[in-house]
Each structure stands twice: as C-alpha cells, then as structure tokens.
Amino acid sequence: SINSTDLLIRTNLAFGADLLIAECAKELNIDSEVVLPLELDNYILSIKEDSIKTGYSFSKEDENKLIDLFNYAKDYVVLKDEKNTYLSASENLISSCDKAIVIWDNKEYPLIDENNNPINIGGTYHSLCKLKEKLSNNDIYIISCTRTYKKPL
C-alpha cells in the first residue's frame, strides 16, 4: 500500500494535462516539484503566445491556477535550453522518474526532419518515446485524451 507521503509528483506545469496532474496532487495532499523550461513569468508569456497560435484558450483563471500550483510545489528548478525550449526540463523529469503518467492525444509527431535534424523535441510524444527506453511498459500509465478547442472569452 502506498500513501501520499511515499509519492512525489514532478511536473513542468505544461498547460493542459500537467496542470491536471498537479491539481490532483494538491487535492490529494501529495508533494510536488516543478521543473520549468523558463522563469515563471516568461513561461506564462510563452503559454499565452502558444495559445494564440494554436487557438486554445489560456484565460486569466488558467494563469492564476498555474501560479497557485507553482506556489504549492515544495521546490522548483528552471532548466533553460536555448535550442529546444522544453528539452532540458523534459529530460530532467524523465531521468528522475521510476513511474510515469502520460496524458496523451495519441498523435505521433516526426522526431527527425528530412535533413536528419531533430524536431518536435521535448513534447509529449518525444517524452513518451524516451520513457519507453527507460521504463518497462508496466511503469508507464498512458491516459488517452482528445484536445478540445476552447474559444477565448
């Protein structure tokens, strides 16, 4: 039997599934640590810019939730990667876990372009591929989901 003191949730608070996991951790009184690819203010700005590009809403309420979950975390680290924004943070999460929950839309993105250069690095699909190299299938819990469009208010 595992109780909440035996668990530590590590997340980069990516908008969507990562926030959901962090919310669950807080609700269940499970400690969390945050690994960000940018300083918090720049990270929030990056999420806002991405939401404009992708059409997914990121409201002031969402921003406040992210800040609240960041403040709930018992510790945080910022791992900047100038070339691939999310790569260092993702690699840190992967290297430190012995089990993983992946909430994924089942979209497989190419990881190498026509010139053999890495692309789509540090995102959910790339992280899942790396997790499969590190952990057994029994230690990776994949929850399939569908991204839904939420029109900004």
Coordinates of N, CA, C and O in Angstrom, one line a residue:
S1 N 0.8 -1.2 0.0 CA 0.0 0.0 0.0 C 0.9 1.3 0.0 O 1.8 1.4 0.7
I2 N 0.5 2.2 -0.8 CA 1.3 3.4 -1.0 C 0.4 4.6 -0.4 O -0.7 4.7 -0.7
N3 N 1.0 5.4 0.4 CA 0.3 6.6 0.9 C 0.9 7.8 0.3 O 2.0 7.8 -0.4
S4 N 0.3 9.0 0.5 CA 0.7 10.2 -0.2 C 2.1 10.6 0.2 O 2.8 11.3 -0.6
T5 N 2.6 10.2 1.3 CA 4.0 10.6 1.7 C 5.0 9.8 1.0 O 6.2 10.2 1.0
D6 N 4.6 8.7 0.3 CA 5.6 7.9 -0.5 C 5.7 8.4 -1.9 O 6.5 7.9 -2.7
L7 N 4.9 9.4 -2.3 CA 4.8 9.9 -3.7 C 5.4 11.3 -3.8 O 5.3 12.1 -2.9
L8 N 5.9 11.6 -4.9 CA 6.3 12.9 -5.3 C 5.9 13.1 -6.8 O 6.4 12.3 -7.6
I9 N 5.2 14.1 -7.0 CA 4.8 14.4 -8.4 C 5.7 15.5 -8.9 O 5.9 16.5 -8.3
R10 N 6.4 15.2 -10.1 CA 7.3 16.2 -10.7 C 6.6 16.5 -12.0 O 6.2 15.7 -12.8
T11 N 6.5 17.8 -12.3 CA 5.8 18.3 -13.5 C 6.4 19.6 -14.0 O 7.1 20.3 -13.2
N12 N 6.2 19.8 -15.3 CA 6.7 21.2 -15.8 C 5.5 22.1 -15.9 O 5.6 23.2 -16.5
L13 N 4.3 21.7 -15.4 CA 3.1 22.6 -15.4 C 2.7 23.0 -16.8 O 2.2 24.1 -17.0
A14 N 3.0 22.2 -17.8 CA 2.5 22.5 -19.1 C 1.0 22.6 -19.1 O 0.3 21.9 -18.4
F15 N 0.6 23.6 -19.9 CA -0.9 23.9 -19.9 C -1.6 22.7 -20.4 O -1.3 22.2 -21.5
G16 N -2.6 22.2 -19.6 CA -3.4 21.0 -20.0 C -3.2 19.9 -19.0 O -3.4 20.1 -17.8
A17 N -2.7 18.8 -19.5 CA -2.6 17.6 -18.7 C -1.6 17.8 -17.5 O -2.0 17.3 -16.4
D18 N -0.5 18.5 -17.6 CA 0.4 18.7 -16.5 C -0.3 19.4 -15.3 O -0.1 19.1 -14.2
L19 N -1.1 20.4 -15.7 CA -1.9 21.2 -14.7 C -2.9 20.3 -14.0 O -3.1 20.4 -12.8
L20 N -3.5 19.4 -14.8 CA -4.5 18.4 -14.2 C -3.8 17.5 -13.2 O -4.3 17.4 -12.0
I21 N -2.6 17.0 -13.5 CA -1.9 16.1 -12.6 C -1.5 16.9 -11.3 O -1.6 16.4 -10.2
A22 N -1.0 18.1 -11.5 CA -0.6 19.0 -10.4 C -1.8 19.3 -9.5 O -1.7 19.3 -8.2
E23 N -3.0 19.5 -10.1 CA -4.2 19.8 -9.3 C -4.5 18.6 -8.5 O -4.9 18.7 -7.3
C24 N -4.5 17.4 -9.1 CA -4.8 16.2 -8.4 C -3.8 16.0 -7.2 O -4.2 15.6 -6.1
A25 N -2.5 16.2 -7.4 CA -1.5 16.1 -6.3 C -1.9 17.1 -5.2 O -1.9 16.6 -4.0
K26 N -2.2 18.3 -5.5 CA -2.6 19.2 -4.5 C -3.8 18.8 -3.7 O -3.9 18.8 -2.5
E27 N -4.8 18.3 -4.5 CA -6.1 17.9 -3.8 C -5.9 16.7 -2.9 O -6.5 16.6 -1.9
L28 N -4.9 15.8 -3.3 CA -4.7 14.6 -2.5 C -3.5 14.8 -1.5 O -3.1 13.9 -0.9
N29 N -3.1 16.1 -1.4 CA -2.0 16.4 -0.5 C -0.7 15.6 -0.7 O 0.0 15.2 0.2
I30 N -0.4 15.5 -2.0 CA 0.8 14.8 -2.5 C 1.8 15.9 -2.8 O 1.5 16.9 -3.5
D31 N 3.1 15.8 -2.3 CA 4.1 16.8 -2.6 C 4.3 16.9 -4.1 O 4.3 15.9 -4.8
S32 N 4.7 18.1 -4.6 CA 5.0 18.2 -6.0 C 6.3 19.1 -6.1 O 6.6 19.9 -5.2
E33 N 7.0 18.8 -7.2 CA 8.2 19.7 -7.6 C 7.9 20.1 -9.0 O 7.4 19.3 -9.8
V34 N 8.4 21.3 -9.3 CA 8.2 21.8 -10.6 C 9.5 22.0 -11.3 O 10.5 22.5 -10.7
V35 N 9.5 21.6 -12.6 CA 10.7 21.8 -13.4 C 10.3 22.6 -14.6 O 9.5 22.1 -15.5
L36 N 10.7 23.9 -14.7 CA 10.3 24.8 -15.7 C 11.4 25.0 -16.8 O 12.6 25.0 -16.4
P37 N 11.0 25.2 -18.0 CA 12.0 25.5 -19.1 C 12.4 26.9 -19.1 O 13.3 27.3 -19.8
L38 N 11.6 27.8 -18.5 CA 11.8 29.2 -18.4 C 11.5 29.8 -17.1 O 10.7 29.1 -16.3
E39 N 11.9 31.0 -16.7 CA 11.4 31.6 -15.5 C 9.9 31.7 -15.6 O 9.4 31.8 -16.6
L40 N 9.3 31.7 -14.4 CA 7.8 31.6 -14.4 C 7.1 32.7 -15.2 O 6.2 32.3 -16.0
D41 N 7.5 33.9 -15.1 CA 6.8 35.0 -15.9 C 7.0 34.7 -17.4 O 6.1 34.9 -18.2
N42 N 8.2 34.4 -17.8 CA 8.5 34.1 -19.2 C 7.7 32.8 -19.7 O 7.3 32.7 -20.8
Y43 N 7.6 31.8 -18.8 CA 6.9 30.6 -19.1 C 5.4 30.9 -19.4 O 4.8 30.5 -20.4
I44 N 4.8 31.7 -18.5 CA 3.4 32.1 -18.7 C 3.2 32.9 -20.0 O 2.3 32.6 -20.7
L45 N 4.1 33.8 -20.3 CA 4.1 34.5 -21.5 C 4.2 33.6 -22.7 O 3.4 33.7 -23.7
S46 N 5.1 32.6 -22.6 CA 5.2 31.6 -23.7 C 3.9 30.8 -23.9 O 3.5 30.5 -25.0
I47 N 3.3 30.4 -22.8 CA 2.0 29.7 -22.9 C 0.9 30.6 -23.6 O 0.2 30.1 -24.4
K48 N 0.9 31.9 -23.2 CA -0.1 32.8 -23.8 C 0.2 32.9 -25.3 O -0.8 32.9 -26.1
E49 N 1.4 33.1 -25.7 CA 1.8 33.2 -27.1 C 1.4 31.9 -27.9 O 0.8 32.0 -29.0
D50 N 1.6 30.8 -27.3 CA 1.3 29.5 -27.9 C -0.2 29.3 -28.0 O -0.7 28.8 -29.0
S51 N -1.0 29.8 -27.0 CA -2.4 29.6 -27.1 C -3.0 30.5 -28.2 O -4.0 30.1 -28.9
I52 N -2.4 31.6 -28.5 CA -2.8 32.4 -29.6 C -2.6 31.7 -31.0 O -3.4 31.7 -31.8
K53 N -1.4 31.1 -31.1 CA -1.0 30.4 -32.3 C -1.9 29.1 -32.5 O -2.3 28.8 -33.6
T54 N -2.2 28.4 -31.4 CA -2.9 27.1 -31.6 C -4.4 27.3 -31.5 O -5.1 26.3 -31.9
G55 N -4.9 28.4 -31.0 CA -6.3 28.6 -30.8 C -6.9 28.0 -29.5 O -8.1 28.0 -29.3
Y56 N -6.0 27.5 -28.6 CA -6.5 27.0 -27.4 C -6.5 28.2 -26.4 O -5.5 28.9 -26.3
S57 N -7.6 28.3 -25.6 CA -7.7 29.4 -24.7 C -6.8 29.2 -23.5 O -6.6 28.1 -23.0
F58 N -6.2 30.3 -23.0 CA -5.4 30.4 -21.8 C -5.9 31.6 -21.1 O -5.4 32.7 -21.4
S59 N -6.9 31.5 -20.2 CA -7.6 32.6 -19.5 C -6.8 33.1 -18.3 O -5.8 32.4 -17.9
K60 N -7.2 34.2 -17.8 CA -6.6 34.7 -16.5 C -6.8 33.7 -15.4 O -6.0 33.5 -14.5
E61 N -8.0 33.0 -15.4 CA -8.2 31.9 -14.4 C -7.2 30.8 -14.6 O -6.7 30.3 -13.6
D62 N -6.9 30.4 -15.8 CA -5.9 29.4 -16.1 C -4.5 29.8 -15.6 O -3.8 29.1 -14.9
E63 N -4.2 31.1 -15.8 CA -2.9 31.6 -15.4 C -2.9 31.6 -13.8 O -1.8 31.2 -13.3
N64 N -3.9 32.0 -13.2 CA -4.0 32.0 -11.7 C -3.8 30.6 -11.2 O -3.2 30.4 -10.1
K65 N -4.4 29.6 -11.8 CA -4.3 28.2 -11.4 C -2.9 27.8 -11.5 O -2.4 27.1 -10.6
L66 N -2.2 28.1 -12.6 CA -0.8 27.7 -12.8 C 0.0 28.3 -11.7 O 0.9 27.6 -11.1
I67 N -0.2 29.6 -11.4 CA 0.6 30.2 -10.4 C 0.4 29.6 -9.0 O 1.3 29.4 -8.2
D68 N -0.9 29.3 -8.7 CA -1.2 28.6 -7.5 C -0.6 27.3 -7.3 O 0.0 26.9 -6.3
L69 N -0.5 26.5 -8.4 CA 0.1 25.2 -8.4 C 1.6 25.3 -8.3 O 2.3 24.5 -7.6
F70 N 2.2 26.3 -8.9 CA 3.6 26.6 -8.8 C 3.9 26.9 -7.3 O 4.9 26.4 -6.8
N71 N 3.1 27.7 -6.7 CA 3.3 28.1 -5.3 C 3.1 26.9 -4.4 O 3.7 26.9 -3.3
Y72 N 2.3 26.0 -4.7 CA 2.0 24.8 -3.9 C 3.2 23.9 -3.9 O 3.5 23.2 -2.9
A73 N 4.0 23.9 -5.0 CA 5.1 22.9 -5.1 C 6.1 23.2 -3.9 O 6.4 24.3 -3.5
K74 N 6.7 22.1 -3.5 CA 7.7 22.2 -2.4 C 9.0 22.7 -2.9 O 9.8 23.2 -2.1
D75 N 9.3 22.6 -4.2 CA 10.5 23.0 -4.7 C 10.3 23.2 -6.2 O 9.4 22.7 -6.8
Y76 N 11.2 24.0 -6.8 CA 11.2 24.2 -8.3 C 12.6 24.4 -8.8 O 13.5 24.8 -8.0
V77 N 12.8 24.1 -10.1 CA 14.1 24.4 -10.7 C 13.7 24.9 -12.1 O 12.7 24.5 -12.7
V78 N 14.6 25.8 -12.7 CA 14.4 26.3 -14.0 C 15.6 25.8 -14.8 O 16.7 26.0 -14.5
L79 N 15.3 25.0 -15.9 CA 16.3 24.4 -16.7 C 16.2 25.0 -18.2 O 15.4 24.4 -18.9
K80 N 16.9 26.0 -18.4 CA 16.7 26.7 -19.8 C 17.5 25.9 -20.8 O 18.6 25.4 -20.6
D81 N 16.9 25.9 -22.0 CA 17.5 25.2 -23.1 C 17.3 26.2 -24.3 O 16.2 26.3 -24.8
E82 N 18.4 26.8 -24.7 CA 18.2 27.9 -25.8 C 17.8 27.3 -27.1 O 17.1 27.9 -27.9
K83 N 18.2 26.0 -27.4 CA 17.9 25.4 -28.7 C 16.5 24.8 -28.8 O 15.8 25.0 -29.7
N84 N 16.2 24.0 -27.8 CA 14.9 23.3 -27.7 C 14.3 23.6 -26.4 O 14.6 23.0 -25.4
T85 N 13.4 24.6 -26.3 CA 12.9 25.2 -25.1 C 12.5 24.1 -24.0 O 12.9 24.3 -22.9
Y86 N 11.8 23.1 -24.4 CA 11.3 22.2 -23.4 C 12.2 20.9 -23.1 O 11.9 20.1 -22.2
L87 N 13.3 20.8 -23.9 CA 14.0 19.6 -23.8 C 14.7 19.3 -22.5 O 14.6 18.2 -21.9
S88 N 15.4 20.3 -22.0 CA 16.1 20.1 -20.7 C 15.2 19.8 -19.5 O 15.4 18.9 -18.7
A89 N 14.1 20.5 -19.5 CA 13.1 20.2 -18.4 C 12.5 18.8 -18.6 O 12.3 18.1 -17.6
S90 N 12.1 18.5 -19.8 CA 11.6 17.1 -20.0 C 12.6 16.0 -19.7 O 12.2 15.0 -19.1
E91 N 13.8 16.2 -20.1 CA 14.9 15.2 -19.8 C 15.0 15.0 -18.3 O 15.3 13.9 -17.8
N92 N 15.0 16.2 -17.6 CA 15.1 16.1 -16.1 C 14.0 15.3 -15.5 O 14.2 14.5 -14.6
L93 N 12.8 15.5 -16.0 CA 11.6 14.8 -15.4 C 11.8 13.3 -15.7 O 11.6 12.4 -14.9
I94 N 12.2 13.0 -17.0 CA 12.3 11.6 -17.4 C 13.4 10.9 -16.6 O 13.2 9.8 -16.1
S95 N 14.5 11.5 -16.4 CA 15.7 10.9 -15.7 C 15.4 10.6 -14.3 O 16.0 9.7 -13.7
S96 N 14.5 11.3 -13.7 CA 14.3 11.2 -12.2 C 13.1 10.3 -11.9 O 12.8 10.1 -10.7
C97 N 12.3 9.8 -12.8 CA 11.1 9.1 -12.5 C 11.3 7.6 -12.5 O 12.2 7.1 -13.3
D98 N 10.5 6.9 -11.7 CA 10.5 5.5 -11.8 C 9.1 5.0 -12.2 O 9.0 3.8 -12.5
K99 N 8.2 5.9 -12.3 CA 6.9 5.6 -12.9 C 6.4 6.9 -13.6 O 6.9 8.0 -13.2
A100 N 5.6 6.8 -14.6 CA 5.1 8.0 -15.3 C 3.7 7.9 -15.7 O 3.2 6.8 -16.1
I101 N 3.0 9.0 -15.6 CA 1.6 9.1 -16.1 C 1.7 10.0 -17.3 O 2.2 11.2 -17.1
V102 N 1.2 9.5 -18.4 CA 1.3 10.3 -19.6 C -0.1 10.5 -20.1 O -0.8 9.5 -20.5
I103 N -0.6 11.7 -20.2 CA -1.9 12.1 -20.7 C -1.6 12.6 -22.1 O -1.0 13.6 -22.3
W104 N -2.1 11.8 -23.1 CA -1.6 12.0 -24.5 C -2.7 11.9 -25.5 O -3.6 11.0 -25.4
D105 N -2.7 12.7 -26.5 CA -3.7 12.7 -27.6 C -3.4 11.7 -28.7 O -4.1 11.7 -29.7
N106 N -2.5 10.8 -28.5 CA -2.1 9.7 -29.4 C -1.6 10.2 -30.7 O -1.6 9.5 -31.7
K107 N -1.1 11.5 -30.8 CA -0.5 12.0 -32.0 C 1.0 11.8 -32.0 O 1.7 12.2 -31.1
E108 N 1.4 11.0 -33.0 CA 2.8 10.7 -33.1 C 3.4 11.8 -34.1 O 3.0 11.8 -35.3
Y109 N 4.4 12.5 -33.6 CA 5.0 13.6 -34.5 C 6.4 13.1 -34.9 O 7.1 12.4 -34.2
P110 N 6.8 13.5 -36.1 CA 8.1 13.1 -36.6 C 9.2 13.7 -35.6 O 9.0 14.9 -35.2
L111 N 10.2 13.0 -35.3 CA 11.2 13.4 -34.4 C 12.5 13.8 -35.2 O 13.4 14.4 -34.6
I112 N 12.5 13.5 -36.5 CA 13.7 13.9 -37.3 C 13.2 14.4 -38.6 O 12.3 13.8 -39.2
D113 N 13.7 15.5 -39.1 CA 13.3 16.1 -40.4 C 14.0 15.4 -41.6 O 14.8 14.5 -41.4
E114 N 13.7 15.9 -42.8 CA 14.3 15.3 -44.0 C 15.8 15.4 -44.0 O 16.5 14.7 -44.7
N115 N 16.4 16.4 -43.2 CA 17.8 16.6 -43.2 C 18.5 15.9 -42.0 O 19.6 16.2 -41.6
N116 N 17.7 15.0 -41.4 CA 18.2 14.2 -40.2 C 18.4 15.1 -39.0 O 19.2 14.8 -38.1
N117 N 17.7 16.3 -38.9 CA 17.8 17.1 -37.7 C 16.7 16.8 -36.8 O 15.5 16.5 -37.2
P118 N 16.9 16.9 -35.5 CA 15.8 16.6 -34.5 C 14.7 17.7 -34.6 O 15.1 18.9 -34.7
I119 N 13.5 17.3 -34.5 CA 12.3 18.2 -34.5 C 11.3 17.7 -33.5 O 11.4 16.5 -33.1
N120 N 10.4 18.5 -33.0 CA 9.4 18.2 -32.1 C 10.0 17.6 -30.8 O 9.4 16.6 -30.3
I121 N 11.1 18.1 -30.3 CA 11.8 17.6 -29.2 C 11.3 18.2 -27.9 O 11.1 19.4 -27.8
G122 N 11.1 17.4 -26.9 CA 10.7 17.9 -25.6 C 9.2 17.9 -25.3 O 8.8 18.1 -24.2
G123 N 8.4 17.5 -26.3 CA 7.0 17.5 -26.1 C 6.5 16.1 -25.6 O 7.3 15.2 -25.3
T124 N 5.2 15.9 -25.6 CA 4.6 14.7 -25.0 C 5.1 13.5 -25.8 O 5.5 12.5 -25.2
Y125 N 4.9 13.5 -27.1 CA 5.3 12.2 -27.8 C 6.8 11.9 -27.7 O 7.1 10.7 -27.4
H126 N 7.6 12.9 -27.8 CA 9.1 12.7 -27.7 C 9.4 12.1 -26.3 O 10.2 11.2 -26.1
S127 N 8.8 12.7 -25.3 CA 9.0 12.3 -23.9 C 8.5 10.8 -23.7 O 9.2 10.0 -23.0
L128 N 7.4 10.5 -24.3 CA 6.9 9.1 -24.2 C 7.9 8.2 -24.8 O 8.2 7.1 -24.3
C129 N 8.4 8.5 -26.0 CA 9.5 7.6 -26.6 C 10.6 7.4 -25.7 O 11.2 6.3 -25.5
K130 N 11.1 8.5 -25.0 CA 12.2 8.4 -24.1 C 11.9 7.6 -22.9 O 12.7 6.8 -22.4
L131 N 10.6 7.8 -22.4 CA 10.2 7.0 -21.2 C 10.2 5.5 -21.5 O 10.6 4.7 -20.7
K132 N 9.8 5.2 -22.8 CA 9.7 3.7 -23.2 C 11.1 3.1 -23.2 O 11.3 1.9 -23.1
E133 N 12.1 4.0 -23.5 CA 13.5 3.5 -23.5 C 14.0 3.2 -22.0 O 14.9 2.4 -21.8
K134 N 13.5 4.0 -21.1 CA 13.9 3.9 -19.7 C 13.1 3.0 -18.8 O 13.7 2.3 -18.0
L135 N 11.8 2.9 -19.0 CA 11.0 2.2 -18.1 C 10.3 1.0 -18.8 O 10.1 1.0 -20.0
S136 N 9.8 0.1 -18.0 CA 9.0 -1.0 -18.5 C 7.6 -0.5 -18.8 O 7.2 0.5 -18.2
N137 N 6.9 -1.1 -19.7 CA 5.5 -0.7 -20.0 C 4.7 -0.7 -18.8 O 3.7 0.1 -18.7
N138 N 4.9 -1.6 -17.8 CA 4.1 -1.6 -16.6 C 4.3 -0.3 -15.7 O 3.5 -0.1 -14.8
D139 N 5.4 0.4 -16.0 CA 5.6 1.6 -15.2 C 5.2 2.9 -15.9 O 5.5 4.0 -15.4
I140 N 4.6 2.8 -17.1 CA 4.1 3.9 -17.8 C 2.6 3.8 -18.0 O 2.1 2.8 -18.5
Y141 N 1.9 4.8 -17.4 CA 0.5 4.8 -17.5 C 0.0 5.8 -18.5 O 0.2 7.0 -18.3
I142 N -0.5 5.3 -19.6 CA -1.0 6.2 -20.7 C -2.5 6.4 -20.6 O -3.2 5.4 -20.6
I143 N -2.9 7.7 -20.5 CA -4.3 8.0 -20.5 C -4.5 8.7 -21.8 O -4.0 9.8 -22.0
S144 N -5.3 8.1 -22.6 CA -5.7 8.7 -23.9 C -6.7 9.8 -23.7 O -7.6 9.7 -22.9
C145 N -6.5 10.9 -24.5 CA -7.4 12.1 -24.4 C -7.6 12.7 -25.8 O -6.9 12.3 -26.7
T146 N -8.5 13.6 -25.8 CA -8.7 14.4 -27.0 C -8.5 15.9 -26.7 O -9.1 16.3 -25.7
R147 N -7.7 16.6 -27.4 CA -7.6 18.0 -27.2 C -8.9 18.6 -27.7 O -9.4 18.3 -28.8
T148 N -9.4 19.6 -26.9 CA -10.7 20.3 -27.3 C -10.3 21.7 -27.5 O -9.6 22.3 -26.7
Y149 N -11.0 22.3 -28.5 CA -10.8 23.7 -28.7 C -11.7 24.5 -27.8 O -12.9 24.2 -27.7
K150 N -11.2 25.5 -27.1 CA -12.0 26.3 -26.2 C -11.8 27.7 -26.6 O -10.7 28.3 -26.5
K151 N -12.8 28.3 -27.2 CA -12.7 29.6 -27.8 C -12.4 30.6 -26.6 O -13.1 30.6 -25.6
P152 N -11.4 31.5 -26.8 CA -11.2 32.5 -25.8 C -12.4 33.4 -25.6 O -13.1 33.7 -26.5
L153 N -12.6 33.8 -24.3 CA -13.7 34.7 -24.0 C -13.5 36.1 -24.4 O -12.5 36.6 -24.5

